[in-house]
Structure formats: structure tokens, C-alpha cells
Amino acid sequence: MDLTHVEGDLDIDQTLYTEEQILARLREMAAEIEVDYEGKDILLVGVLKGAVMVMADLARSLDRHVEMDWMAVSSYGSGTKSSGVVRILKDLDTDLTGRHVLIVEDIIDTGLTLSWLITNLKSRGPASVEIATLLRKPDALQMDVDVRYVGFDIPNAFVVGYGLDYAEKYRNLRDVAILSPHVYTD
Ligand code: IMP
């Protein structure tokens, strides 16, 4: 879905990052990852469904072998707020013992979901667990979790596109855009 063709139909305030900007930033992140993980096997762990696009483009930007696995979690909460109470809907297929795990995230807001995920994955005996996220909101800076790779620090707005949804819509928007507040406050 391309914003320029359908803008009139969508509740979008402004484009924050275009597809080109996102892909360029992911290539830079991939270059850093290649250096940091030289000589190590990487297992990329994506969190469904939001991280699908980031995983696809980050993985393809890496000029080396990587494995990919997926988890689906549900963070209880309604609308645009997350609660930190997490339930596993689909677990990994991979045994994490001795693995270098790189969690691939679309966005970190409060970081509650991520803190829970890190504790959970670390309990499975991996060699390392690090995080790569395309987007990070200001509240995430308060978390005590170190995020090793950050694409963009963004303002505190609700964003959609490039895998991110509002009520399961807008995931297929190519860019990342700010959703008009009236959509979720009306
Ligand atoms: P956190 O636990 O507050 O960090 O929220 C993490 C999850 O909430 C993300 O993986 C998204 O699914 C969702 N989320 C947080 N902010 C946004 C947003 O601006 N747009 C779409 N989803 C979001």
C-alpha cells in the first residue's frame, strides 16, 4: 500500500519515514551487526506480527547466514496502550541453548513486552541475547534494558505502517506514518 495513492482514504497525519529511509537505516544496522557478530552464528527472533517487515528487510541486508524464528505473544491491553502482561501464543521452534539470539522488534514503547521477553529467552540458556528495533519511543529510555541496535528514536505518537498496525490495519503501508489521534480518541 502506497500512501501517495490512497492518502485521502486513510487517517494518517504525516509520513515519518519513507520506505527508502527505512531500508537505508536497516542496511546501516546490518553492517554494524555483521561486524559485532563476526565468527558467531546468529538466530534472529522476530515477534509477530509487527516485526515481519523489519525481519524480512534486516535479514536480507545481512551479507551472511542467519537463522530466523518467530514468537507470537499477546500483550494484554486495549487500543494503543500495552500492559506488560504477556501470554505466549506461539513459541519458538528452536532450542536456544548456546545460541546468539538477536531479537528483532518493530517498536519499543514502554518496553514492558520486551523486558518480559528478554527474561523469558535468557532463562533458556542462550550464549547472548541482544535487541534490534526499528523504532524506539521516548518512554523506552526509562527501561533498564540495553537496546543494542536502534533504527530511529521517534516522538511519542502512535505510528502505523511497515508492519505496525492499529486494530490490524495499516500493516501493509510501505512507510511509517503517524496515525491521526482522532482515530483512537473518538
Ligand atoms: P511496549 O510493551 O509498550 O514496548 O509495546 C510494545 C508493542 O506495542 C509493540 O510491539 C507494538 O505491537 C505495540 N505498539 C507500541 N507503540 C505502538 C505504535 O505507535 N504503533 C503500533 N503499535 C505500537
PDB file of C-alpha atoms and ligand atoms in Angstrom:
ATOM      1  CA  MET A   1       0.000   0.000   0.000  1.00  0.00           C
ATOM      2  CA  ASP A   2       1.431   3.303  -1.085  1.00  0.00           C
ATOM      3  CA  LEU A   3       0.345   6.427   0.771  1.00  0.00           C
ATOM      4  CA  THR A   4       0.508   8.656  -2.297  1.00  0.00           C
ATOM      5  CA  HIS A   5      -2.239   6.644  -3.981  1.00  0.00           C
ATOM      6  CA  VAL A   6      -4.638   6.263  -1.091  1.00  0.00           C
ATOM      7  CA  GLU A   7      -3.893   9.169   1.228  1.00  0.00           C
ATOM      8  CA  GLY A   8      -7.401  10.558   1.033  1.00  0.00           C
ATOM      9  CA  ASP A   9      -8.841   7.332   2.417  1.00  0.00           C
ATOM     10  CA  LEU A  10      -6.513   6.972   5.381  1.00  0.00           C
ATOM     11  CA  ASP A  11      -6.369   8.536   8.819  1.00  0.00           C
ATOM     12  CA  ILE A  12      -2.742   9.485   8.515  1.00  0.00           C
ATOM     13  CA  ASP A  13      -1.303  12.774   9.788  1.00  0.00           C
ATOM     14  CA  GLN A  14       2.176  12.661   8.323  1.00  0.00           C
ATOM     15  CA  THR A  15       4.783  10.295   6.961  1.00  0.00           C
ATOM     16  CA  LEU A  16       7.555   9.856   9.497  1.00  0.00           C
ATOM     17  CA  TYR A  17       9.936   7.663   7.482  1.00  0.00           C
ATOM     18  CA  THR A  18       9.665   6.600   3.881  1.00  0.00           C
ATOM     19  CA  GLU A  19      10.369   3.067   2.740  1.00  0.00           C
ATOM     20  CA  GLU A  20      13.677   4.280   1.250  1.00  0.00           C
ATOM     21  CA  GLN A  21      14.772   5.855   4.547  1.00  0.00           C
ATOM     22  CA  ILE A  22      13.846   2.697   6.454  1.00  0.00           C
ATOM     23  CA  LEU A  23      15.757   0.422   4.078  1.00  0.00           C
ATOM     24  CA  ALA A  24      18.812   2.672   4.188  1.00  0.00           C
ATOM     25  CA  ARG A  25      18.819   2.651   8.003  1.00  0.00           C
ATOM     26  CA  LEU A  26      18.359  -1.132   8.134  1.00  0.00           C
ATOM     27  CA  ARG A  27      21.378  -1.535   5.854  1.00  0.00           C
ATOM     28  CA  GLU A  28      23.453   0.540   8.289  1.00  0.00           C
ATOM     29  CA  MET A  29      22.250  -1.557  11.216  1.00  0.00           C
ATOM     30  CA  ALA A  30      23.041  -4.745   9.309  1.00  0.00           C
ATOM     31  CA  ALA A  31      26.588  -3.536   8.695  1.00  0.00           C
ATOM     32  CA  GLU A  32      27.063  -2.983  12.450  1.00  0.00           C
ATOM     33  CA  ILE A  33      25.599  -6.408  13.231  1.00  0.00           C
ATOM     34  CA  GLU A  34      27.938  -8.099  10.749  1.00  0.00           C
ATOM     35  CA  VAL A  35      30.959  -6.601  12.497  1.00  0.00           C
ATOM     36  CA  ASP A  36      29.722  -7.332  16.027  1.00  0.00           C
ATOM     37  CA  TYR A  37      28.829 -10.952  15.299  1.00  0.00           C
ATOM     38  CA  GLU A  38      31.823 -11.890  13.170  1.00  0.00           C
ATOM     39  CA  GLY A  39      32.509 -15.599  13.569  1.00  0.00           C
ATOM     40  CA  LYS A  40      29.286 -16.215  15.514  1.00  0.00           C
ATOM     41  CA  ASP A  41      26.036 -17.815  14.367  1.00  0.00           C
ATOM     42  CA  ILE A  42      23.036 -15.529  14.729  1.00  0.00           C
ATOM     43  CA  LEU A  43      19.485 -16.570  15.459  1.00  0.00           C
ATOM     44  CA  LEU A  44      17.108 -13.738  14.614  1.00  0.00           C
ATOM     45  CA  VAL A  45      13.947 -13.911  16.721  1.00  0.00           C
ATOM     46  CA  GLY A  46      11.017 -11.915  15.430  1.00  0.00           C
ATOM     47  CA  VAL A  47       7.915 -11.070  17.367  1.00  0.00           C
ATOM     48  CA  LEU A  48       4.773 -11.498  15.308  1.00  0.00           C
ATOM     49  CA  LYS A  49       3.122  -9.768  13.717  1.00  0.00           C
ATOM     50  CA  GLY A  50       4.638  -6.289  13.780  1.00  0.00           C
ATOM     51  CA  ALA A  51       8.245  -7.348  13.166  1.00  0.00           C
ATOM     52  CA  VAL A  52       7.549  -9.177   9.899  1.00  0.00           C
ATOM     53  CA  MET A  53       8.673  -6.357   7.600  1.00  0.00           C
ATOM     54  CA  VAL A  54      11.702  -5.416   9.728  1.00  0.00           C
ATOM     55  CA  MET A  55      12.788  -9.056   9.889  1.00  0.00           C
ATOM     56  CA  ALA A  56      12.421  -9.515   6.124  1.00  0.00           C
ATOM     57  CA  ASP A  57      14.438  -6.432   5.242  1.00  0.00           C
ATOM     58  CA  LEU A  58      17.045  -6.625   8.029  1.00  0.00           C
ATOM     59  CA  ALA A  59      17.709 -10.317   7.339  1.00  0.00           C
ATOM     60  CA  ARG A  60      18.137  -9.635   3.610  1.00  0.00           C
ATOM     61  CA  SER A  61      20.501  -6.733   4.358  1.00  0.00           C
ATOM     62  CA  LEU A  62      22.821  -9.102   6.220  1.00  0.00           C
ATOM     63  CA  ASP A  63      25.515 -10.441   3.943  1.00  0.00           C
ATOM     64  CA  ARG A  64      25.934 -13.719   5.841  1.00  0.00           C
ATOM     65  CA  HIS A  65      23.967 -16.753   7.020  1.00  0.00           C
ATOM     66  CA  VAL A  66      21.321 -16.194   9.669  1.00  0.00           C
ATOM     67  CA  GLU A  67      18.574 -18.347  11.072  1.00  0.00           C
ATOM     68  CA  MET A  68      15.133 -16.918  11.739  1.00  0.00           C
ATOM     69  CA  ASP A  69      12.498 -17.962  14.213  1.00  0.00           C
ATOM     70  CA  TRP A  70       9.268 -16.419  15.408  1.00  0.00           C
ATOM     71  CA  MET A  71       7.268 -15.940  18.556  1.00  0.00           C
ATOM     72  CA  ALA A  72       3.749 -14.669  18.866  1.00  0.00           C
ATOM     73  CA  VAL A  73       2.864 -13.012  22.129  1.00  0.00           C
ATOM     74  CA  SER A  74      -0.161 -11.158  23.221  1.00  0.00           C
ATOM     75  CA  SER A  75       0.355  -8.166  25.434  1.00  0.00           C
ATOM     76  CA  TYR A  76      -2.881  -7.623  27.274  1.00  0.00           C
ATOM     77  CA  GLY A  77      -4.148  -4.108  26.973  1.00  0.00           C
ATOM     78  CA  SER A  78      -6.545  -2.290  24.786  1.00  0.00           C
ATOM     79  CA  GLY A  79      -6.245   0.178  21.972  1.00  0.00           C
ATOM     80  CA  THR A  80      -2.941   1.998  21.982  1.00  0.00           C
ATOM     81  CA  LYS A  81      -1.570   1.090  25.450  1.00  0.00           C
ATOM     82  CA  SER A  82       0.303  -2.054  26.483  1.00  0.00           C
ATOM     83  CA  SER A  83       0.120  -3.535  29.981  1.00  0.00           C
ATOM     84  CA  GLY A  84       3.234  -5.704  30.300  1.00  0.00           C
ATOM     85  CA  VAL A  85       1.187  -8.818  30.999  1.00  0.00           C
ATOM     86  CA  VAL A  86       2.238 -11.204  28.287  1.00  0.00           C
ATOM     87  CA  ARG A  87       0.962 -14.541  27.062  1.00  0.00           C
ATOM     88  CA  ILE A  88       2.804 -16.778  24.561  1.00  0.00           C
ATOM     89  CA  LEU A  89       0.565 -17.607  21.600  1.00  0.00           C
ATOM     90  CA  LYS A  90       3.301 -19.275  19.542  1.00  0.00           C
ATOM     91  CA  ASP A  91       6.636 -20.289  20.962  1.00  0.00           C
ATOM     92  CA  LEU A  92       9.997 -20.661  19.179  1.00  0.00           C
ATOM     93  CA  ASP A  93      10.782 -23.892  17.344  1.00  0.00           C
ATOM     94  CA  THR A  94      14.493 -23.504  18.121  1.00  0.00           C
ATOM     95  CA  ASP A  95      16.414 -24.663  21.192  1.00  0.00           C
ATOM     96  CA  LEU A  96      18.233 -21.551  22.444  1.00  0.00           C
ATOM     97  CA  THR A  97      20.992 -23.358  24.337  1.00  0.00           C
ATOM     98  CA  GLY A  98      24.309 -21.727  23.431  1.00  0.00           C
ATOM     99  CA  ARG A  99      22.760 -19.565  20.698  1.00  0.00           C
ATOM    100  CA  HIS A 100      23.419 -15.917  19.971  1.00  0.00           C
ATOM    101  CA  VAL A 101      19.893 -14.529  19.919  1.00  0.00           C
ATOM    102  CA  LEU A 102      19.101 -11.213  18.310  1.00  0.00           C
ATOM    103  CA  ILE A 103      15.523 -10.130  18.981  1.00  0.00           C
ATOM    104  CA  VAL A 104      14.103  -8.171  16.055  1.00  0.00           C
ATOM    105  CA  GLU A 105      11.450  -5.672  17.084  1.00  0.00           C
ATOM    106  CA  ASP A 106       9.328  -3.197  15.215  1.00  0.00           C
ATOM    107  CA  ILE A 107       8.886  -0.700  18.044  1.00  0.00           C
ATOM    108  CA  ILE A 108       9.659  -0.288  21.731  1.00  0.00           C
ATOM    109  CA  ASP A 109       7.268   1.921  23.631  1.00  0.00           C
ATOM    110  CA  THR A 110       7.216   1.271  27.386  1.00  0.00           C
ATOM    111  CA  GLY A 111       9.470  -1.735  26.870  1.00  0.00           C
ATOM    112  CA  LEU A 112       7.228  -3.872  29.076  1.00  0.00           C
ATOM    113  CA  THR A 113       6.720  -6.536  26.425  1.00  0.00           C
ATOM    114  CA  LEU A 114      10.412  -6.613  25.668  1.00  0.00           C
ATOM    115  CA  SER A 115      11.539  -6.836  29.317  1.00  0.00           C
ATOM    116  CA  TRP A 116       9.308  -9.833  29.738  1.00  0.00           C
ATOM    117  CA  LEU A 117      10.607 -11.410  26.530  1.00  0.00           C
ATOM    118  CA  ILE A 118      14.258 -10.958  27.458  1.00  0.00           C
ATOM    119  CA  THR A 119      13.782 -12.593  30.859  1.00  0.00           C
ATOM    120  CA  ASN A 120      11.931 -15.434  29.207  1.00  0.00           C
ATOM    121  CA  LEU A 121      14.561 -16.031  26.488  1.00  0.00           C
ATOM    122  CA  LYS A 122      17.526 -15.665  28.877  1.00  0.00           C
ATOM    123  CA  SER A 123      16.093 -18.451  31.031  1.00  0.00           C
ATOM    124  CA  ARG A 124      16.589 -20.860  28.099  1.00  0.00           C
ATOM    125  CA  GLY A 125      20.414 -20.871  28.254  1.00  0.00           C
ATOM    126  CA  PRO A 126      21.429 -18.788  25.217  1.00  0.00           C
ATOM    127  CA  ALA A 127      25.021 -17.557  24.769  1.00  0.00           C
ATOM    128  CA  SER A 128      23.728 -13.992  24.355  1.00  0.00           C
ATOM    129  CA  VAL A 129      20.507 -12.034  23.881  1.00  0.00           C
ATOM    130  CA  GLU A 130      20.547  -8.633  22.179  1.00  0.00           C
ATOM    131  CA  ILE A 131      17.864  -6.426  20.691  1.00  0.00           C
ATOM    132  CA  ALA A 132      17.486  -4.677  17.360  1.00  0.00           C
ATOM    133  CA  THR A 133      14.489  -2.410  16.934  1.00  0.00           C
ATOM    134  CA  LEU A 134      13.476  -0.222  14.038  1.00  0.00           C
ATOM    135  CA  LEU A 135      11.717   2.355  16.227  1.00  0.00           C
ATOM    136  CA  ARG A 136      12.007   3.473  19.826  1.00  0.00           C
ATOM    137  CA  LYS A 137       9.683   5.855  21.671  1.00  0.00           C
ATOM    138  CA  PRO A 138      10.829   8.211  24.475  1.00  0.00           C
ATOM    139  CA  ASP A 139       9.383   6.107  27.334  1.00  0.00           C
ATOM    140  CA  ALA A 140      11.677   3.246  26.344  1.00  0.00           C
ATOM    141  CA  LEU A 141      14.664   5.261  27.561  1.00  0.00           C
ATOM    142  CA  GLN A 142      13.492   4.640  31.152  1.00  0.00           C
ATOM    143  CA  MET A 143      13.819   0.874  30.848  1.00  0.00           C
ATOM    144  CA  ASP A 144      16.816  -0.813  32.327  1.00  0.00           C
ATOM    145  CA  VAL A 145      17.225  -2.977  29.228  1.00  0.00           C
ATOM    146  CA  ASP A 146      20.059  -2.106  26.899  1.00  0.00           C
ATOM    147  CA  VAL A 147      18.885  -1.935  23.280  1.00  0.00           C
ATOM    148  CA  ARG A 148      21.934  -2.548  21.129  1.00  0.00           C
ATOM    149  CA  TYR A 149      20.618  -1.519  17.702  1.00  0.00           C
ATOM    150  CA  VAL A 150      18.057   1.267  17.249  1.00  0.00           C
ATOM    151  CA  GLY A 151      16.847   2.414  13.846  1.00  0.00           C
ATOM    152  CA  PHE A 152      15.140   5.660  14.784  1.00  0.00           C
ATOM    153  CA  ASP A 153      14.166   7.385  18.016  1.00  0.00           C
ATOM    154  CA  ILE A 154      10.697   8.780  17.377  1.00  0.00           C
ATOM    155  CA  PRO A 155       8.341  11.167  19.186  1.00  0.00           C
ATOM    156  CA  ASN A 156       5.580   9.920  21.424  1.00  0.00           C
ATOM    157  CA  ALA A 157       2.917   9.437  18.758  1.00  0.00           C
ATOM    158  CA  PHE A 158       1.030   6.369  17.626  1.00  0.00           C
ATOM    159  CA  VAL A 159       2.585   5.197  14.391  1.00  0.00           C
ATOM    160  CA  VAL A 160       1.440   2.703  11.787  1.00  0.00           C
ATOM    161  CA  GLY A 161       2.802   1.076   8.659  1.00  0.00           C
ATOM    162  CA  TYR A 162       5.777  -1.130   7.804  1.00  0.00           C
ATOM    163  CA  GLY A 163       4.277  -3.927   9.917  1.00  0.00           C
ATOM    164  CA  LEU A 164       2.775  -1.732  12.638  1.00  0.00           C
ATOM    165  CA  ASP A 165      -0.981  -1.773  12.975  1.00  0.00           C
ATOM    166  CA  TYR A 166      -3.889  -0.024  14.516  1.00  0.00           C
ATOM    167  CA  ALA A 167      -6.686  -2.586  15.015  1.00  0.00           C
ATOM    168  CA  GLU A 168      -4.909  -4.858  12.467  1.00  0.00           C
ATOM    169  CA  LYS A 169      -4.979  -2.202   9.772  1.00  0.00           C
ATOM    170  CA  TYR A 170      -2.141  -0.299   8.054  1.00  0.00           C
ATOM    171  CA  ARG A 171       0.451  -3.085   8.410  1.00  0.00           C
ATOM    172  CA  ASN A 172       0.895  -3.108   4.635  1.00  0.00           C
ATOM    173  CA  LEU A 173       1.598   0.605   4.371  1.00  0.00           C
ATOM    174  CA  ARG A 174       5.128   0.895   2.947  1.00  0.00           C
ATOM    175  CA  ASP A 175       6.130   3.927   5.021  1.00  0.00           C
ATOM    176  CA  VAL A 176       5.919   4.586   8.764  1.00  0.00           C
ATOM    177  CA  ALA A 177       3.293   7.264   9.382  1.00  0.00           C
ATOM    178  CA  ILE A 178       1.644   8.981  12.329  1.00  0.00           C
ATOM    179  CA  LEU A 179      -1.961   7.936  12.872  1.00  0.00           C
ATOM    180  CA  SER A 180      -4.403  10.793  13.382  1.00  0.00           C
ATOM    181  CA  PRO A 181      -5.265  10.858  17.117  1.00  0.00           C
ATOM    182  CA  HIS A 182      -8.981  11.153  16.316  1.00  0.00           C
ATOM    183  CA  VAL A 183      -8.913   7.510  15.152  1.00  0.00           C
ATOM    184  CA  TYR A 184      -8.307   6.235  18.682  1.00  0.00           C
ATOM    185  CA  THR A 185      -9.703   9.055  20.806  1.00  0.00           C
ATOM    186  CA  ASP A 186     -13.138   9.423  19.151  1.00  0.00           C
TER     187      ASP A 186
HETATM  188  P1  IMP B   1       5.615  -1.834  24.815  1.00  0.00           P
HETATM  189  O1  IMP B   1       5.443  -3.084  25.638  1.00  0.00           O
HETATM  190  O2  IMP B   1       4.917  -0.648  25.442  1.00  0.00           O
HETATM  191  O3  IMP B   1       7.054  -1.525  24.477  1.00  0.00           O
HETATM  192  O4  IMP B   1       4.797  -2.056  23.469  1.00  0.00           O
HETATM  193  C1  IMP B   1       5.241  -2.948  22.537  1.00  0.00           C
HETATM  194  C2  IMP B   1       4.195  -3.277  21.495  1.00  0.00           C
HETATM  195  O5  IMP B   1       3.090  -2.348  21.497  1.00  0.00           O
HETATM  196  C3  IMP B   1       4.809  -3.192  20.112  1.00  0.00           C
HETATM  197  O6  IMP B   1       5.475  -4.384  19.749  1.00  0.00           O
HETATM  198  C4  IMP B   1       3.604  -2.870  19.267  1.00  0.00           C
HETATM  199  O7  IMP B   1       2.928  -4.047  18.947  1.00  0.00           O
HETATM  200  C5  IMP B   1       2.726  -2.031  20.179  1.00  0.00           C
HETATM  201  N1  IMP B   1       2.940  -0.592  19.947  1.00  0.00           N
HETATM  202  C6  IMP B   1       3.524   0.304  20.770  1.00  0.00           C
HETATM  203  N2  IMP B   1       3.540   1.535  20.215  1.00  0.00           N
HETATM  204  C7  IMP B   1       2.947   1.402  19.001  1.00  0.00           C
HETATM  205  C8  IMP B   1       2.673   2.322  17.923  1.00  0.00           C
HETATM  206  O8  IMP B   1       2.975   3.531  17.947  1.00  0.00           O
HETATM  207  N3  IMP B   1       2.042   1.811  16.822  1.00  0.00           N
HETATM  208  C9  IMP B   1       1.698   0.490  16.731  1.00  0.00           C
HETATM  209  N4  IMP B   1       1.939  -0.391  17.703  1.00  0.00           N
HETATM  210  C10 IMP B   1       2.566   0.045  18.815  1.00  0.00           C
END
